Amino acid sequence: MKKLLALSLVLLLAIPFVAMAESAEPIKIGIFEPLTGSKAAGGEMEYRGIQVAHALVPEVLGRPIELVPVDNKSDDVEAATAASRLVEAEKVDIVIGSWGSSLCIAAGPSFEKAQTPAIGTSCTNPQVTLGNEYYFRVCYLDDFQGTLLANYAKTNLGAKTAAIICDISNVYAIGLRNYFLEAFGEENIVAEAYFNTGDQEFSAQITAVMDKNPDVIFMPSDFTEPGLIMKQARDLGYADILFLGGDTWETEAIIDIGGAAVEACRFTTFFDADAEPSEESAVFLAKYEEMFGGKPKSSVTALGYDAYMAAVKAIEAAGTTDGPAVQAALCALTFDGVTGRIAFDGNGDAIKNKAIIKTVEEGAFKYIDTVVIE
C-alpha cells in the first residue's frame, strides 16, 4: 500500500513538470525561401528581415521561437518538396515566405492541406492566395503595382507609348505584364518582345522594340536579365530610353550586372525609411544595423520583418499554435508594421493603397516618390 501511495504521489507531482516541459517546447516558424539558385539574393534579403524581427521578439506565449529555414532552391518542384518537409517532417506551426510567386503557388497546397498558416513576403501574383484560406501576404499584388506603374508612366512621366520586354517563363512577369498592358491601354503598346529566364543575349528583342520608338520600355522580370538588357541596350546606342520595372528590381545584383546602364531606371517597391520614418521603422533599422551593418539594401527585408511580426501577433492573439485558430487570428489582425498598416482582406491579401518609386543614382537605389491609388 505504501508503495502505491508513493507511486501516486510521484505521478501527481510529475504532472506540473510535464506540463511545464510541454509549455517550454519551442514554437517553430518555418522559413520558406530561395537560399540557393537564381532567386537566392531575394531570399537572403527577406531572411535578414525575419532574423531582425526574431532578435527583437524571440518568444511568444512564454515559449521560445525557433526559426526553421528550408531552402526551396528557386525551383517550383523543389518548392513543393520544401513545403512538404516543413509541415510533415519539421512540423512547423506557421510559415513565412517566399520571394518568388511561383514558388509560393507550388507550395500552397501543402500548407493548406496541413492547415498550417503561411505568410508570404514579396510574392505579388494573385494566384498565391486565391482559393487558399491558409496563405496570407504582407506585400501588395501585381494588379496593384502593374496598374500603378502604367498610371505613373502616363501621368508622371508623360509617356504616350510603351514597349514591353517580358520574361515569358516567369509567372510573376507574365502577370505584371498583363496588368500593365490593361492599364496603359493595349492600343498604346507599340511593340512586345519575350525571353526566358537564363537567356544572355537580347539584341534582337532590344532592336525590335526600339524600331517602334516607344516613350518607355516596361520589363517585368526578376533582376538578372533586366540588368543585362539595359547594359546591352546602352551598348547598342540606345542611351535615352527609360526602363520601368517591378519590385524585383530592388536587388543589388541588378546594379552589379548592369553597372552604369541601369542608372535612371524606375521601379516600384514597398518601403523606404527616408520617405516614411516611423517609430517601428526606427527600431527595425537600428537592430538591422547592429546585426548586419548599414541599412537594408532592399525593401523586401522590411517585408520579412513585417511577416514575422504578423505571425507572432496572430499566435499571441490566438493563445495557441493551433493552425485554424492562428488562421482566424490572422484574418482579424491589424497592426502598424514597418511597411505601413498591416491588415488582410478576405483573400488573405494585404490591404495597400500606395507604392514607393525608386531609381538608381550613382550606383545606389534612391527614393523618388510615393504614389497613392485612391
CSV table of C-alpha atoms in Angstrom, one decimal:
chain,number,residue,atom,x,y,z
A,1,MET,CA,0.0,0.0,0.0
A,2,LYS,CA,2.8,2.4,0.9
A,3,LYS,CA,4.4,1.7,-2.5
A,4,LEU,CA,1.2,2.5,-4.2
A,5,LEU,CA,0.8,5.7,-2.3
A,6,ALA,CA,4.3,6.7,-3.0
A,7,LEU,CA,3.9,6.0,-6.7
A,8,SER,CA,0.7,8.0,-6.8
A,9,LEU,CA,2.4,10.9,-5.1
A,10,VAL,CA,5.3,10.8,-7.6
A,11,LEU,CA,2.8,10.8,-10.6
A,12,LEU,CA,0.8,13.7,-9.1
A,13,LEU,CA,4.0,15.7,-8.6
A,14,ALA,CA,5.2,14.9,-12.1
A,15,ILE,CA,2.1,16.3,-13.8
A,16,PRO,CA,3.1,20.0,-13.4
A,17,PHE,CA,6.6,19.3,-14.6
A,18,VAL,CA,5.2,17.5,-17.7
A,19,ALA,CA,3.0,20.5,-18.4
A,20,MET,CA,5.9,22.8,-17.9
A,21,ALA,CA,8.1,20.8,-20.2
A,22,GLU,CA,5.4,20.9,-22.9
A,23,SER,CA,4.9,24.7,-22.5
A,24,ALA,CA,8.6,25.2,-22.8
A,25,GLU,CA,8.7,23.5,-26.2
A,26,PRO,CA,9.7,26.0,-28.9
A,27,ILE,CA,7.2,27.4,-31.3
A,28,LYS,CA,8.6,26.6,-34.8
A,29,ILE,CA,8.4,29.2,-37.6
A,30,GLY,CA,9.3,27.7,-40.9
A,31,ILE,CA,11.3,29.9,-43.2
A,32,PHE,CA,10.4,29.1,-46.8
A,33,GLU,CA,12.8,31.0,-49.0
A,34,PRO,CA,15.2,30.5,-52.0
A,35,LEU,CA,18.5,30.4,-50.3
A,36,THR,CA,20.3,29.0,-53.4
A,37,GLY,CA,19.6,29.3,-57.1
A,38,SER,CA,18.7,32.2,-59.3
A,39,LYS,CA,16.4,33.9,-56.7
A,40,ALA,CA,18.8,33.5,-53.7
A,41,ALA,CA,19.6,37.2,-53.5
A,42,GLY,CA,16.0,38.0,-52.8
A,43,GLY,CA,15.5,35.1,-50.4
A,44,GLU,CA,18.6,36.2,-48.4
A,45,MET,CA,17.3,39.8,-48.1
A,46,GLU,CA,14.0,38.6,-46.8
A,47,TYR,CA,15.5,36.2,-44.3
A,48,ARG,CA,17.6,39.0,-42.8
A,49,GLY,CA,14.4,40.9,-42.0
A,50,ILE,CA,13.0,37.8,-40.4
A,51,GLN,CA,16.2,37.4,-38.3
A,52,VAL,CA,16.0,41.0,-37.2
A,53,ALA,CA,12.4,40.6,-36.0
A,54,HIS,CA,13.3,37.3,-34.3
A,55,ALA,CA,16.1,39.0,-32.4
A,56,LEU,CA,13.7,41.7,-31.1
A,57,VAL,CA,10.8,39.2,-30.3
A,58,PRO,CA,12.4,35.8,-29.6
A,59,GLU,CA,9.4,34.3,-27.8
A,60,VAL,CA,5.6,34.3,-27.6
A,61,LEU,CA,3.1,32.7,-25.2
A,62,GLY,CA,6.0,32.3,-22.8
A,63,ARG,CA,7.8,29.9,-25.3
A,64,PRO,CA,10.9,30.4,-27.3
A,65,ILE,CA,10.6,30.8,-31.1
A,66,GLU,CA,12.7,28.6,-33.3
A,67,LEU,CA,13.4,29.6,-36.9
A,68,VAL,CA,13.4,26.5,-39.2
A,69,PRO,CA,14.9,27.5,-42.6
A,70,VAL,CA,14.2,25.2,-45.6
A,71,ASP,CA,15.7,26.1,-49.0
A,72,ASN,CA,13.2,26.0,-51.9
A,73,LYS,CA,16.2,26.3,-54.2
A,74,SER,CA,14.5,28.9,-56.6
A,75,ASP,CA,12.7,25.9,-58.3
A,76,ASP,CA,9.0,25.2,-58.3
A,77,VAL,CA,9.4,21.4,-58.0
A,78,GLU,CA,11.8,21.9,-55.1
A,79,ALA,CA,9.4,24.4,-53.6
A,80,ALA,CA,6.7,21.8,-53.3
A,81,THR,CA,9.2,19.4,-51.7
A,82,ALA,CA,10.4,22.0,-49.2
A,83,ALA,CA,6.8,22.8,-48.2
A,84,SER,CA,6.0,19.2,-47.6
A,85,ARG,CA,9.2,18.9,-45.4
A,86,LEU,CA,8.2,21.9,-43.4
A,87,VAL,CA,4.7,20.6,-42.5
A,88,GLU,CA,5.4,16.9,-42.4
A,89,ALA,CA,9.0,16.4,-41.1
A,90,GLU,CA,9.7,19.7,-39.3
A,91,LYS,CA,6.1,20.1,-38.1
A,92,VAL,CA,6.3,23.9,-38.0
A,93,ASP,CA,3.5,25.9,-36.5
A,94,ILE,CA,3.5,28.7,-39.2
A,95,VAL,CA,5.5,29.5,-42.3
A,96,ILE,CA,7.0,32.8,-43.6
A,97,GLY,CA,7.9,33.2,-47.3
A,98,SER,CA,8.7,33.3,-50.2
A,99,TRP,CA,10.5,35.6,-52.5
A,100,GLY,CA,9.1,34.4,-55.9
A,101,SER,CA,5.3,33.9,-56.5
A,102,SER,CA,5.6,30.7,-58.5
A,103,LEU,CA,7.4,29.1,-55.5
A,104,CYS,CA,4.5,30.0,-53.2
A,105,ILE,CA,1.9,28.8,-55.7
A,106,ALA,CA,3.7,25.4,-55.8
A,107,ALA,CA,3.9,25.2,-52.0
A,108,GLY,CA,0.4,26.4,-51.3
A,109,PRO,CA,-1.5,23.0,-51.4
A,110,SER,CA,0.8,21.5,-48.8
A,111,PHE,CA,0.3,24.4,-46.3
A,112,GLU,CA,-3.5,24.3,-46.9
A,113,LYS,CA,-3.8,20.5,-46.5
A,114,ALA,CA,-1.8,20.6,-43.2
A,115,GLN,CA,-3.8,23.7,-42.0
A,116,THR,CA,-0.5,25.4,-41.4
A,117,PRO,CA,-0.8,29.2,-42.0
A,118,ALA,CA,1.7,30.8,-44.3
A,119,ILE,CA,2.5,34.5,-44.6
A,120,GLY,CA,4.0,35.5,-48.0
A,121,THR,CA,6.6,38.2,-48.1
A,122,SER,CA,7.1,39.7,-51.6
A,123,CYS,CA,5.1,37.1,-53.6
A,124,THR,CA,2.8,39.5,-55.5
A,125,ASN,CA,1.0,37.2,-58.0
A,126,PRO,CA,-2.8,37.0,-57.2
A,127,GLN,CA,-2.7,33.2,-57.6
A,128,VAL,CA,-0.7,32.8,-54.4
A,129,THR,CA,-3.6,33.3,-52.1
A,130,LEU,CA,-6.6,32.8,-54.4
A,131,GLY,CA,-8.7,29.9,-53.1
A,132,ASN,CA,-6.2,29.1,-50.3
A,133,GLU,CA,-7.5,30.3,-47.0
A,134,TYR,CA,-4.2,29.4,-45.2
A,135,TYR,CA,-2.0,31.7,-47.4
A,136,PHE,CA,-1.7,35.4,-46.5
A,137,ARG,CA,0.8,38.0,-47.6
A,138,VAL,CA,2.2,41.4,-46.4
A,139,CYS,CA,3.0,42.8,-49.9
A,140,TYR,CA,0.7,44.4,-52.4
A,141,LEU,CA,-0.3,42.5,-55.5
A,142,ASP,CA,0.7,42.6,-59.2
A,143,ASP,CA,-2.6,44.1,-60.3
A,144,PHE,CA,-1.9,47.0,-57.9
A,145,GLN,CA,1.7,47.6,-58.9
A,146,GLY,CA,1.1,46.9,-62.6
A,147,THR,CA,-1.8,49.5,-62.7
A,148,LEU,CA,0.2,51.9,-60.6
A,149,LEU,CA,3.2,51.7,-62.9
A,150,ALA,CA,1.1,52.3,-66.0
A,151,ASN,CA,-0.6,55.3,-64.5
A,152,TYR,CA,2.8,56.6,-63.3
A,153,ALA,CA,4.2,56.3,-66.8
A,154,LYS,CA,1.3,58.2,-68.3
A,155,THR,CA,0.8,60.8,-65.6
A,156,ASN,CA,4.2,61.5,-64.1
A,157,LEU,CA,6.4,60.6,-67.0
A,158,GLY,CA,4.2,61.8,-69.8
A,159,ALA,CA,4.6,58.6,-71.7
A,160,LYS,CA,2.0,58.1,-74.5
A,161,THR,CA,3.5,54.9,-75.9
A,162,ALA,CA,5.3,51.9,-74.3
A,163,ALA,CA,7.0,48.7,-75.3
A,164,ILE,CA,7.2,45.5,-73.2
A,165,ILE,CA,10.1,43.1,-73.0
A,166,CYS,CA,8.8,40.2,-70.8
A,167,ASP,CA,10.2,37.0,-69.3
A,168,ILE,CA,7.7,34.6,-70.7
A,169,SER,CA,8.9,31.8,-68.5
A,170,ASN,CA,8.2,33.7,-65.2
A,171,VAL,CA,4.7,33.6,-63.7
A,172,TYR,CA,5.3,36.9,-61.8
A,173,ALA,CA,6.5,38.6,-65.0
A,174,ILE,CA,3.5,37.5,-67.1
A,175,GLY,CA,1.0,38.7,-64.5
A,176,LEU,CA,2.7,42.0,-64.2
A,177,ARG,CA,2.8,42.4,-68.0
A,178,ASN,CA,-0.9,41.7,-68.3
A,179,TYR,CA,-1.9,44.3,-65.6
A,180,PHE,CA,0.4,47.0,-67.0
A,181,LEU,CA,-0.9,46.4,-70.6
A,182,GLU,CA,-4.5,46.7,-69.5
A,183,ALA,CA,-4.0,49.9,-67.5
A,184,PHE,CA,-1.7,51.6,-70.1
A,185,GLY,CA,-4.0,50.6,-72.9
A,186,GLU,CA,-3.2,47.8,-75.4
A,187,GLU,CA,-3.6,50.3,-78.3
A,188,ASN,CA,-0.7,52.3,-76.7
A,189,ILE,CA,1.7,49.3,-76.6
A,190,VAL,CA,3.7,49.7,-79.8
A,191,ALA,CA,5.9,46.5,-79.5
A,192,GLU,CA,6.4,43.4,-77.4
A,193,ALA,CA,9.3,41.0,-77.2
A,194,TYR,CA,10.0,38.0,-75.0
A,195,PHE,CA,12.8,36.0,-73.4
A,196,ASN,CA,13.3,33.1,-71.0
A,197,THR,CA,14.9,33.1,-67.6
A,198,GLY,CA,18.6,32.4,-68.1
A,199,ASP,CA,18.9,34.0,-71.5
A,200,GLN,CA,22.1,36.1,-72.0
A,201,GLU,CA,21.7,37.7,-75.5
A,202,PHE,CA,18.9,40.3,-76.1
A,203,SER,CA,20.0,42.4,-79.1
A,204,ALA,CA,17.1,41.0,-81.2
A,205,GLN,CA,14.5,42.0,-78.6
A,206,ILE,CA,16.0,45.4,-78.0
A,207,THR,CA,16.2,46.2,-81.7
A,208,ALA,CA,12.7,45.0,-82.3
A,209,VAL,CA,11.1,47.2,-79.7
A,210,MET,CA,13.3,50.3,-80.3
A,211,ASP,CA,12.4,50.2,-84.0
A,212,LYS,CA,8.9,51.3,-82.8
A,213,ASN,CA,10.3,54.3,-80.9
A,214,PRO,CA,8.4,53.8,-77.6
A,215,ASP,CA,8.5,56.5,-74.9
A,216,VAL,CA,9.3,53.9,-72.2
A,217,ILE,CA,10.1,50.2,-72.1
A,218,PHE,CA,8.5,48.1,-69.4
A,219,MET,CA,10.4,45.0,-68.4
A,220,PRO,CA,8.6,42.6,-66.0
A,221,SER,CA,11.2,40.1,-64.8
A,222,ASP,CA,13.4,39.3,-61.9
A,223,PHE,CA,16.7,41.2,-61.8
A,224,THR,CA,19.4,39.4,-63.7
A,225,GLU,CA,18.0,39.7,-67.2
A,226,PRO,CA,16.9,43.3,-66.9
A,227,GLY,CA,20.4,44.3,-65.8
A,228,LEU,CA,21.8,42.6,-68.9
A,229,ILE,CA,19.1,44.1,-71.2
A,230,MET,CA,19.8,47.6,-70.0
A,231,LYS,CA,23.5,47.2,-70.4
A,232,GLN,CA,23.1,45.7,-74.0
A,233,ALA,CA,20.7,48.5,-74.9
A,234,ARG,CA,23.2,51.2,-73.9
A,235,ASP,CA,25.9,49.3,-75.8
A,236,LEU,CA,23.7,49.3,-78.9
A,237,GLY,CA,23.5,53.1,-78.7
A,238,TYR,CA,20.0,53.5,-77.0
A,239,ALA,CA,21.2,55.8,-74.3
A,240,ASP,CA,18.0,57.8,-73.7
A,241,ILE,CA,15.2,55.2,-73.4
A,242,LEU,CA,13.7,55.0,-69.9
A,243,PHE,CA,13.2,51.4,-68.5
A,244,LEU,CA,10.5,50.6,-66.0
A,245,GLY,CA,10.3,47.6,-63.7
A,246,GLY,CA,8.6,46.0,-60.8
A,247,ASP,CA,9.6,45.3,-57.2
A,248,THR,CA,12.1,42.6,-58.0
A,249,TRP,CA,14.5,45.2,-59.4
A,250,GLU,CA,15.3,46.4,-55.9
A,251,THR,CA,18.1,43.8,-55.7
A,252,GLU,CA,21.8,44.9,-55.7
A,253,ALA,CA,22.6,42.3,-58.3
A,254,ILE,CA,20.9,44.4,-61.0
A,255,ILE,CA,23.4,47.2,-60.3
A,256,ASP,CA,26.3,44.7,-60.2
A,257,ILE,CA,25.2,43.3,-63.6
A,258,GLY,CA,24.1,46.4,-65.4
A,259,GLY,CA,26.5,48.9,-63.9
A,260,ALA,CA,26.1,52.5,-65.2
A,261,ALA,CA,23.5,51.3,-67.7
A,262,VAL,CA,20.8,50.9,-65.0
A,263,GLU,CA,21.1,54.5,-63.9
A,264,ALA,CA,17.8,56.4,-64.1
A,265,CYS,CA,15.6,53.3,-64.4
A,266,ARG,CA,12.3,53.5,-62.4
A,267,PHE,CA,10.7,50.7,-60.4
A,268,THR,CA,8.1,50.1,-57.7
A,269,THR,CA,8.9,48.9,-54.2
A,270,PHE,CA,7.4,48.6,-50.8
A,271,PHE,CA,9.3,50.7,-48.3
A,272,ASP,CA,11.8,53.5,-47.9
A,273,ALA,CA,12.9,54.5,-44.4
A,274,ASP,CA,13.8,58.1,-45.5
A,275,ALA,CA,10.4,58.5,-47.2
A,276,GLU,CA,8.2,57.3,-44.3
A,277,PRO,CA,10.1,57.3,-41.0
A,278,SER,CA,8.1,55.8,-38.1
A,279,GLU,CA,8.8,54.6,-34.6
A,280,GLU,CA,8.6,51.0,-35.8
A,281,SER,CA,11.0,51.6,-38.7
A,282,ALA,CA,13.5,53.2,-36.4
A,283,VAL,CA,13.5,50.1,-34.2
A,284,PHE,CA,13.9,47.9,-37.3
A,285,LEU,CA,16.7,49.9,-38.8
A,286,ALA,CA,18.7,50.2,-35.6
A,287,LYS,CA,18.6,46.5,-35.0
A,288,TYR,CA,19.4,45.8,-38.6
A,289,GLU,CA,22.5,48.0,-38.4
A,290,GLU,CA,23.5,46.3,-35.2
A,291,MET,CA,23.2,42.8,-36.7
A,292,PHE,CA,24.3,43.3,-40.3
A,293,GLY,CA,25.8,46.8,-40.6
A,294,GLY,CA,24.4,49.7,-42.6
A,295,LYS,CA,20.9,49.8,-44.0
A,296,PRO,CA,18.9,47.1,-45.7
A,297,LYS,CA,19.6,47.0,-49.4
A,298,SER,CA,16.0,46.2,-50.4
A,299,SER,CA,12.5,46.8,-49.0
A,300,VAL,CA,11.8,43.1,-49.1
A,301,THR,CA,13.9,42.9,-45.9
A,302,ALA,CA,11.2,45.1,-44.3
A,303,LEU,CA,8.5,42.7,-45.6
A,304,GLY,CA,10.3,39.8,-44.0
A,305,TYR,CA,10.3,41.7,-40.7
A,306,ASP,CA,6.5,42.5,-41.0
A,307,ALA,CA,5.7,38.9,-41.9
A,308,TYR,CA,7.4,37.6,-38.8
A,309,MET,CA,5.6,40.2,-36.6
A,310,ALA,CA,2.3,39.3,-38.1
A,311,ALA,CA,3.0,35.6,-37.3
A,312,VAL,CA,3.9,36.4,-33.7
A,313,LYS,CA,0.9,38.7,-33.2
A,314,ALA,CA,-1.5,36.1,-34.6
A,315,ILE,CA,-0.2,33.4,-32.4
A,316,GLU,CA,-0.4,35.7,-29.4
A,317,ALA,CA,-4.0,36.7,-30.3
A,318,ALA,CA,-5.0,33.1,-30.8
A,319,GLY,CA,-3.4,32.0,-27.5
A,320,THR,CA,-2.3,28.8,-29.2
A,321,THR,CA,-0.4,27.4,-32.2
A,322,ASP,CA,-3.4,25.5,-33.4
A,323,GLY,CA,-3.5,26.1,-37.2
A,324,PRO,CA,-7.2,27.0,-37.6
A,325,ALA,CA,-7.1,29.3,-34.6
A,326,VAL,CA,-4.0,31.1,-35.9
A,327,GLN,CA,-5.6,31.4,-39.3
A,328,ALA,CA,-8.7,33.0,-37.8
A,329,ALA,CA,-6.4,35.4,-35.8
A,330,LEU,CA,-4.6,36.4,-39.0
A,331,CYS,CA,-8.0,37.2,-40.6
A,332,ALA,CA,-8.8,39.6,-37.8
A,333,LEU,CA,-5.3,41.1,-37.4
A,334,THR,CA,-4.5,44.8,-37.7
A,335,PHE,CA,-1.2,46.4,-36.7
A,336,ASP,CA,1.3,49.1,-37.7
A,337,GLY,CA,4.3,47.5,-39.4
A,338,VAL,CA,7.5,48.8,-40.9
A,339,THR,CA,5.8,48.9,-44.4
A,340,GLY,CA,2.7,50.6,-43.1
A,341,ARG,CA,-0.6,49.3,-41.7
A,342,ILE,CA,-0.9,45.5,-41.9
A,343,ALA,CA,-4.4,44.0,-42.4
A,344,PHE,CA,-5.7,41.3,-44.7
A,345,ASP,CA,-8.8,41.2,-46.9
A,346,GLY,CA,-11.0,38.1,-47.5
A,347,ASN,CA,-8.4,36.5,-49.7
A,348,GLY,CA,-5.6,37.0,-47.2
A,349,ASP,CA,-4.1,39.8,-49.3
A,350,ALA,CA,-2.6,42.9,-47.7
A,351,ILE,CA,-4.7,46.0,-47.9
A,352,LYS,CA,-2.5,48.6,-49.6
A,353,ASN,CA,-3.1,51.9,-51.4
A,354,LYS,CA,0.4,53.2,-52.1
A,355,ALA,CA,3.8,52.2,-53.5
A,356,ILE,CA,7.3,53.7,-53.5
A,357,ILE,CA,9.0,54.6,-56.7
A,358,LYS,CA,12.8,54.4,-56.8
A,359,THR,CA,15.6,54.8,-59.2
A,360,VAL,CA,19.4,54.1,-59.4
A,361,GLU,CA,21.6,57.0,-58.9
A,362,GLU,CA,25.4,56.9,-58.7
A,363,GLY,CA,25.3,53.2,-58.2
A,364,ALA,CA,22.8,53.1,-55.4
A,365,PHE,CA,19.0,52.9,-55.0
A,366,LYS,CA,17.3,56.3,-54.4
A,367,TYR,CA,13.8,57.2,-53.4
A,368,ILE,CA,11.9,59.3,-55.9
A,369,ASP,CA,8.2,59.4,-55.0
A,370,THR,CA,5.3,57.8,-53.1
A,371,VAL,CA,2.4,57.1,-55.4
A,372,VAL,CA,-1.1,56.6,-54.0
A,373,ILE,CA,-4.1,54.9,-55.7
A,374,GLU,CA,-7.4,56.1,-54.1
